[in-house]
mmCIF file of C-alpha atoms in Angstrom:
data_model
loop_
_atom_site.group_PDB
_atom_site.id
_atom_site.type_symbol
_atom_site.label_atom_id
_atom_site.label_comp_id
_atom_site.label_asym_id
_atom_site.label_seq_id
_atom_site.Cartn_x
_atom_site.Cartn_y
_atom_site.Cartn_z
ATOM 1 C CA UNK A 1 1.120 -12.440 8.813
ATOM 2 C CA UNK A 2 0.081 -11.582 5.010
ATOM 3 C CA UNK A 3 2.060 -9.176 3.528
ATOM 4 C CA UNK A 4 0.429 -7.473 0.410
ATOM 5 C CA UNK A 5 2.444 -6.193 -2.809
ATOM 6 C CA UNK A 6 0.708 -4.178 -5.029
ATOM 7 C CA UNK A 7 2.493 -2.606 -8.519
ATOM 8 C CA UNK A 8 1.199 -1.239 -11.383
ATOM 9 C CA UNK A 9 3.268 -3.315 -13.651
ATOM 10 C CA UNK A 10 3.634 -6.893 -14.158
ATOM 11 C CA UNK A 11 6.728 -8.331 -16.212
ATOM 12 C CA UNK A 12 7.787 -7.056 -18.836
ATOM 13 C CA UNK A 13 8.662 -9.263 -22.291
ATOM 14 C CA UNK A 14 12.637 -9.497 -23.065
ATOM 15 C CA UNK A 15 13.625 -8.540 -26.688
ATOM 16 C CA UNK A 16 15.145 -12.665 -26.260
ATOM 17 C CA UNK A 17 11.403 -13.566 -25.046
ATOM 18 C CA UNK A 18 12.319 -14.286 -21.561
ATOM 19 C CA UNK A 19 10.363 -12.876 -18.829
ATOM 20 C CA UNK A 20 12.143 -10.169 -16.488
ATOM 21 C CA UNK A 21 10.690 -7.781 -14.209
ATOM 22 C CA UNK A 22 10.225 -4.253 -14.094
ATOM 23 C CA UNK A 23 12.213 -1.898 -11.955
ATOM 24 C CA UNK A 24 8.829 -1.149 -10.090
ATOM 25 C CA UNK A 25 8.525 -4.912 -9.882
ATOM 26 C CA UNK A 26 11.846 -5.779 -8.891
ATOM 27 C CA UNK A 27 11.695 -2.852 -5.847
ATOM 28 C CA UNK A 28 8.347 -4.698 -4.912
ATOM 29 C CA UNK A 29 10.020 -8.065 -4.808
ATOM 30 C CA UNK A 30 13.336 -6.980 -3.266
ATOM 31 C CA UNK A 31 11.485 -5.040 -0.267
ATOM 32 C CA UNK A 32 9.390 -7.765 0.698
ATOM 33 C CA UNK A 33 12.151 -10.135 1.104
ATOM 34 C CA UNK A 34 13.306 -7.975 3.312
ATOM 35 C CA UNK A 35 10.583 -7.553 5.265
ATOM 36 C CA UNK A 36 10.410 -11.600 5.205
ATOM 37 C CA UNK A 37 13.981 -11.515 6.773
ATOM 38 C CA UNK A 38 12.358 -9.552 10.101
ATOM 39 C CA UNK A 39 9.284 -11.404 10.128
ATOM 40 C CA UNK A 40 7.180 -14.695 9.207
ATOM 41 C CA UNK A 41 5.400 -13.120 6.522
ATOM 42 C CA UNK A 42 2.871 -14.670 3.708
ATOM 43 C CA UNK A 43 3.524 -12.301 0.324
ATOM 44 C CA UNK A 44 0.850 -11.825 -2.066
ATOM 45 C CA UNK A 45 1.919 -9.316 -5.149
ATOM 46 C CA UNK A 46 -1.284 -7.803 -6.915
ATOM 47 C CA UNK A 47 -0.327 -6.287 -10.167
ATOM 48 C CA UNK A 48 -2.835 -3.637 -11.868
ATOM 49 C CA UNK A 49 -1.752 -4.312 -15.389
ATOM 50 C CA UNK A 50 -4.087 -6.752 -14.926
ATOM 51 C CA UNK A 51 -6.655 -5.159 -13.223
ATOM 52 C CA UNK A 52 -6.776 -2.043 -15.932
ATOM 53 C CA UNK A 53 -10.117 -2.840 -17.182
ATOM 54 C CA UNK A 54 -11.916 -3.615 -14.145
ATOM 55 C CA UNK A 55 -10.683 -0.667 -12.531
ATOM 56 C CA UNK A 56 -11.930 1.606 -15.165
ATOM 57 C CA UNK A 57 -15.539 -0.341 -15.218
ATOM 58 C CA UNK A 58 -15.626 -0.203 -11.790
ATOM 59 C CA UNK A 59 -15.091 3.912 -11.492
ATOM 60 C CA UNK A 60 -17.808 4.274 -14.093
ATOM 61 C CA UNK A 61 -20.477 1.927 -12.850
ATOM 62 C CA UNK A 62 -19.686 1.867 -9.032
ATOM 63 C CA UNK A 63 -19.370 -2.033 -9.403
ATOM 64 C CA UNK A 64 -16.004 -3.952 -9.034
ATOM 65 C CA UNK A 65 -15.492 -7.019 -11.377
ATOM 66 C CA UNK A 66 -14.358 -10.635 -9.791
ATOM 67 C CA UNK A 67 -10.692 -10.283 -10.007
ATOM 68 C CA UNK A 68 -10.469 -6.474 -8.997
ATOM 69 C CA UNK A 69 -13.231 -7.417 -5.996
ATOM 70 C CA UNK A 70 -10.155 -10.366 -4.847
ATOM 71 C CA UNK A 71 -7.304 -7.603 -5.028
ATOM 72 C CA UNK A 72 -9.291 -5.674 -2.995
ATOM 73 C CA UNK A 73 -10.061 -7.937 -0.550
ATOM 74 C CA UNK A 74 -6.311 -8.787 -0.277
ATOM 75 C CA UNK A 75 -5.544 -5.188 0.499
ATOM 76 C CA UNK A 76 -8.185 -4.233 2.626
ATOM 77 C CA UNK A 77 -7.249 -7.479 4.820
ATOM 78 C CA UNK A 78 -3.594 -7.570 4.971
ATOM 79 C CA UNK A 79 -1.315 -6.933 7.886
ATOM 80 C CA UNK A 80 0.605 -4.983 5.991
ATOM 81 C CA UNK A 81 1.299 -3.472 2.364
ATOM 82 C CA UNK A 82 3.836 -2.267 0.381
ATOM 83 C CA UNK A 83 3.008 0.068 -2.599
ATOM 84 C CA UNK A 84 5.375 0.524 -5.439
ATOM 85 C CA UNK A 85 5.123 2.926 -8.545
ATOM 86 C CA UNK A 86 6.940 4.614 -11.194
ATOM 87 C CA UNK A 87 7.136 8.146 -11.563
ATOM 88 C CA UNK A 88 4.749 9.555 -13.877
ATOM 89 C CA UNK A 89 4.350 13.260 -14.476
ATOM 90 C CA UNK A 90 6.217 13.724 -11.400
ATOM 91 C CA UNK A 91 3.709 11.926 -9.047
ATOM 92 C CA UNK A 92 2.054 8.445 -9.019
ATOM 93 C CA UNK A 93 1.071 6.463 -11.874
ATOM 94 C CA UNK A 94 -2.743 7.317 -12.993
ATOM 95 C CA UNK A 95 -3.221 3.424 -12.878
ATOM 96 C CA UNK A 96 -2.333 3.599 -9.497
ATOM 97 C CA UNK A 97 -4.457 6.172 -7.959
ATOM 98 C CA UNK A 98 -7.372 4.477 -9.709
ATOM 99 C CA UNK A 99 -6.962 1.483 -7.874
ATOM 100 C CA UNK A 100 -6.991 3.269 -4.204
ATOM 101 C CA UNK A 101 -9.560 5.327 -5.885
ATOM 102 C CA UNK A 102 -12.448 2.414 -5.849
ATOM 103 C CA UNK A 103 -11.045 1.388 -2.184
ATOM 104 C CA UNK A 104 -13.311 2.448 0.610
ATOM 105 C CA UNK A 105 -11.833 5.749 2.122
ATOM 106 C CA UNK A 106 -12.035 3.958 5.697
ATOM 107 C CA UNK A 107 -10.853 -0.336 4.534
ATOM 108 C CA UNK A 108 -6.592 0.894 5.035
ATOM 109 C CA UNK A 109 -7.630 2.785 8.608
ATOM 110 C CA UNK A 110 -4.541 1.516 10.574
ATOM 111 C CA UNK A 111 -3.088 -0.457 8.038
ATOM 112 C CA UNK A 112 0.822 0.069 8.078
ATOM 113 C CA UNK A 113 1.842 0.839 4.278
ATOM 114 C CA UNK A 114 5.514 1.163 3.116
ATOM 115 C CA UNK A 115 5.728 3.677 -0.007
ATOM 116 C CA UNK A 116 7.829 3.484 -2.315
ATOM 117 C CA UNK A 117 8.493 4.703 -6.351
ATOM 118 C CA UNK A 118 10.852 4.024 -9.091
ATOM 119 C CA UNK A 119 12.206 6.759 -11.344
ATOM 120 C CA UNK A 120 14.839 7.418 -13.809
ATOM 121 C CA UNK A 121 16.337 10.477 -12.255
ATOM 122 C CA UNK A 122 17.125 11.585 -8.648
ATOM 123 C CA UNK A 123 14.996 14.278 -8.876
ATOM 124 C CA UNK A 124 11.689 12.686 -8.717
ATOM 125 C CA UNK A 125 12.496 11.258 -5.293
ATOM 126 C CA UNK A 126 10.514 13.190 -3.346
ATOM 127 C CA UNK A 127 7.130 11.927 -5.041
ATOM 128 C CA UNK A 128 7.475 10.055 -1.798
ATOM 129 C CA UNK A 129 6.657 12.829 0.467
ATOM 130 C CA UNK A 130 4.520 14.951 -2.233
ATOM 131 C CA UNK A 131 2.573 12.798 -3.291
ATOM 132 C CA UNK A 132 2.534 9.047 -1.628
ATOM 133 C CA UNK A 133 2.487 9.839 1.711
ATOM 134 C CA UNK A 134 -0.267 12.212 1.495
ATOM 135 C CA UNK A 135 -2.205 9.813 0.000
ATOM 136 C CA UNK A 136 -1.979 6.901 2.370
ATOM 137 C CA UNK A 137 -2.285 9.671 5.162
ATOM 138 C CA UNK A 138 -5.872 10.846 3.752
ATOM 139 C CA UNK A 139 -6.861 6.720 3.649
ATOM 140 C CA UNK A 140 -5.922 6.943 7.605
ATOM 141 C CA UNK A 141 -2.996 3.654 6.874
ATOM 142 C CA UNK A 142 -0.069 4.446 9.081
ATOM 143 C CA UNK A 143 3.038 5.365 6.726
ATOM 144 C CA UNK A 144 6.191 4.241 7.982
ATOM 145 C CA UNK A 145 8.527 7.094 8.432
ATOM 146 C CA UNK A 146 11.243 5.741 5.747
ATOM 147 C CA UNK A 147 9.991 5.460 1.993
ATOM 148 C CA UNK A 148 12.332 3.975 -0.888
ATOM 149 C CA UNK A 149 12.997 5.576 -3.980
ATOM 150 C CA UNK A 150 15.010 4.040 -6.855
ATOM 151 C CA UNK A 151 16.552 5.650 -9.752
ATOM 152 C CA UNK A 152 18.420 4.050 -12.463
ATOM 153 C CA UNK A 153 21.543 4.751 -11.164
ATOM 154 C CA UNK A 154 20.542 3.206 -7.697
ATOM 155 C CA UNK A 155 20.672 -0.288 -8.775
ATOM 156 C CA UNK A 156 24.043 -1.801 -6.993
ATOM 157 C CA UNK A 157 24.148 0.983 -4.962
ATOM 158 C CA UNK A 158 25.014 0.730 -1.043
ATOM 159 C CA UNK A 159 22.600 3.214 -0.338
ATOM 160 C CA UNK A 160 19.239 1.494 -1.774
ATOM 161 C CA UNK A 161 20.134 -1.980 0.142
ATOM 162 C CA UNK A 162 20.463 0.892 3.173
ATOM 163 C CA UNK A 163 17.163 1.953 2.605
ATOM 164 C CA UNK A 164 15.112 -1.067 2.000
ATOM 165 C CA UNK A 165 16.839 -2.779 4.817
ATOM 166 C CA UNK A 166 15.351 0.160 7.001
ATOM 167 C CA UNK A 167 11.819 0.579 5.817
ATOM 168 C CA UNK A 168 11.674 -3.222 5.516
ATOM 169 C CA UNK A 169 12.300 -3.094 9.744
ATOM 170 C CA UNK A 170 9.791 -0.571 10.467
ATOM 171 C CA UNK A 171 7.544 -2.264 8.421
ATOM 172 C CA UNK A 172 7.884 -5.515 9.802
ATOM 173 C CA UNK A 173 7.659 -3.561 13.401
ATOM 174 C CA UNK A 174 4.655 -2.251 12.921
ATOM 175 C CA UNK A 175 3.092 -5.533 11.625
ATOM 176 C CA UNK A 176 4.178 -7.178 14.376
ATOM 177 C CA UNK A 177 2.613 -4.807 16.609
ATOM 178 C CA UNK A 178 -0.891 -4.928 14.960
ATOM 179 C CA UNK A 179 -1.265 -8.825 14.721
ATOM 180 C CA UNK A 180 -4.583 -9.648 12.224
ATOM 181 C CA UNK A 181 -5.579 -5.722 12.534
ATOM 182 C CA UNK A 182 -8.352 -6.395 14.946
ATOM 183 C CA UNK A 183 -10.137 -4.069 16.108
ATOM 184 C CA UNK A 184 -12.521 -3.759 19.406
ATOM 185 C CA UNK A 185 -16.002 -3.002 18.874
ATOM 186 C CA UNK A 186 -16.583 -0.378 20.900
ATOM 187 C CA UNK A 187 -19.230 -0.682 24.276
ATOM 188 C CA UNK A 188 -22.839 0.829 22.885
ATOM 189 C CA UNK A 189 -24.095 2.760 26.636
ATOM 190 C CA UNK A 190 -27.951 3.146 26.336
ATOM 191 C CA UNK A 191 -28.995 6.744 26.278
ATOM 192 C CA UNK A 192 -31.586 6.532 28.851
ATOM 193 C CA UNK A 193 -28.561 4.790 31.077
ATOM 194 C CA UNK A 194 -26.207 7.808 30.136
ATOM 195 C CA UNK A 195 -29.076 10.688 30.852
ATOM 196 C CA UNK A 196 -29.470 8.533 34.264
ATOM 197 C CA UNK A 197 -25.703 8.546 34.862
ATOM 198 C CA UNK A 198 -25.502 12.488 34.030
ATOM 199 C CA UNK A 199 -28.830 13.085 36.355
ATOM 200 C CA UNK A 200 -27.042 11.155 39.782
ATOM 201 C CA UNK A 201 -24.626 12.582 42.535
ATOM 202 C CA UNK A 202 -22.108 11.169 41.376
ATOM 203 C CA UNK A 203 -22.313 11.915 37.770
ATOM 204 C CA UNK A 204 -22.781 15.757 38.965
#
């Protein structure tokens, strides 16, 4: 099954120029382990950092540009997707509305999304319910019912490895549950065959 990432940010630079990853990144990372440890599970991470320009372009001239048209495509076809971001002005990064933004309203219908949102305070957690869930909810994705928000003081914390361990199982339920996301095309009845079906005995 192909399990989708997507975070605003990607790594950030170390003052000692090594590469380390962003809280938002790291909650990304840590959660879809997780979900790997319930189920066989192909991860993909698409960072918008990345796709910044193309995203912009693409919500002024309609058109998406090569590499935001390949995120896309990874989203709209996974089996499942989590969606990370940090708290800004006490709901979602701009960044990452834009990029569900230039999504077709109807490509997540059904897809099971885990929310969750970094923050440096406590009292931001419940951009979860306020704001992510709501979203995801509007694009018709089924949200599972527990979402994971990290503060700074949550890092080596029994109660974030409770959390993630939890959404990471209901996540990894519902994927299971929804193998490829096929759907049936519904039967197409003629309308002179339903007027005929109305108009007999039985159909009275």
């Amino acid at each position: 099954m192909k399990l989708v990432v997507v975070v605003p940010e990607a790594r950030l630079d170390a003052a000692a120029g090594l590469s380390v990853p962003s809280s938002t990144r790291l909650l990304g990372d840590r959660l879809a382990t997780a979900v790997g440890r319930e189920a066989a599970v192909e991860v993909e991470v698409v960072e918008l950092r990345d796709l910044a320009v193309e995203i912009a372009h693409n919500l002024t001239n309609g058109f998406p540009g090569r590499r935001l048209a390949a995120a896309i495509d990874s989203v709209t076809s996974a089996d499942g997707l989590i969606v990370v971001t940090p708290v800004f002005s006490a709901s979602y990064s701009g960044l990452f509305k834009s990029f569900f933004d230039v999504i077709e309203k109807d490509a997540l219908a059904g897809l099971p999304v885990l929310i969750a949102a970094t923050g440096g305070t406590t009292r931001h957690s419940l951009v979860l319910e306020h704001a992510l869930r709501p979203l995801f909810a509007h694009l018709r994705a089924v949200v599972v019912p527990t979402g994971v928000y990290a503060a700074s003081e949550d890092w080596g914390a029994p109660g974030l490895d409770g959390r993630i361990e939890r959404a990471a199982g209901e996540l990894a339920g519902l994927m299971a549950g929804r193998p490829g996301r096929e759907r049936a095309e519904p039967e197409v009845v003629p309308f002179a065959e339903q007027l005929a079906a109305l108009s007999s005995p039985s159909g009275a």
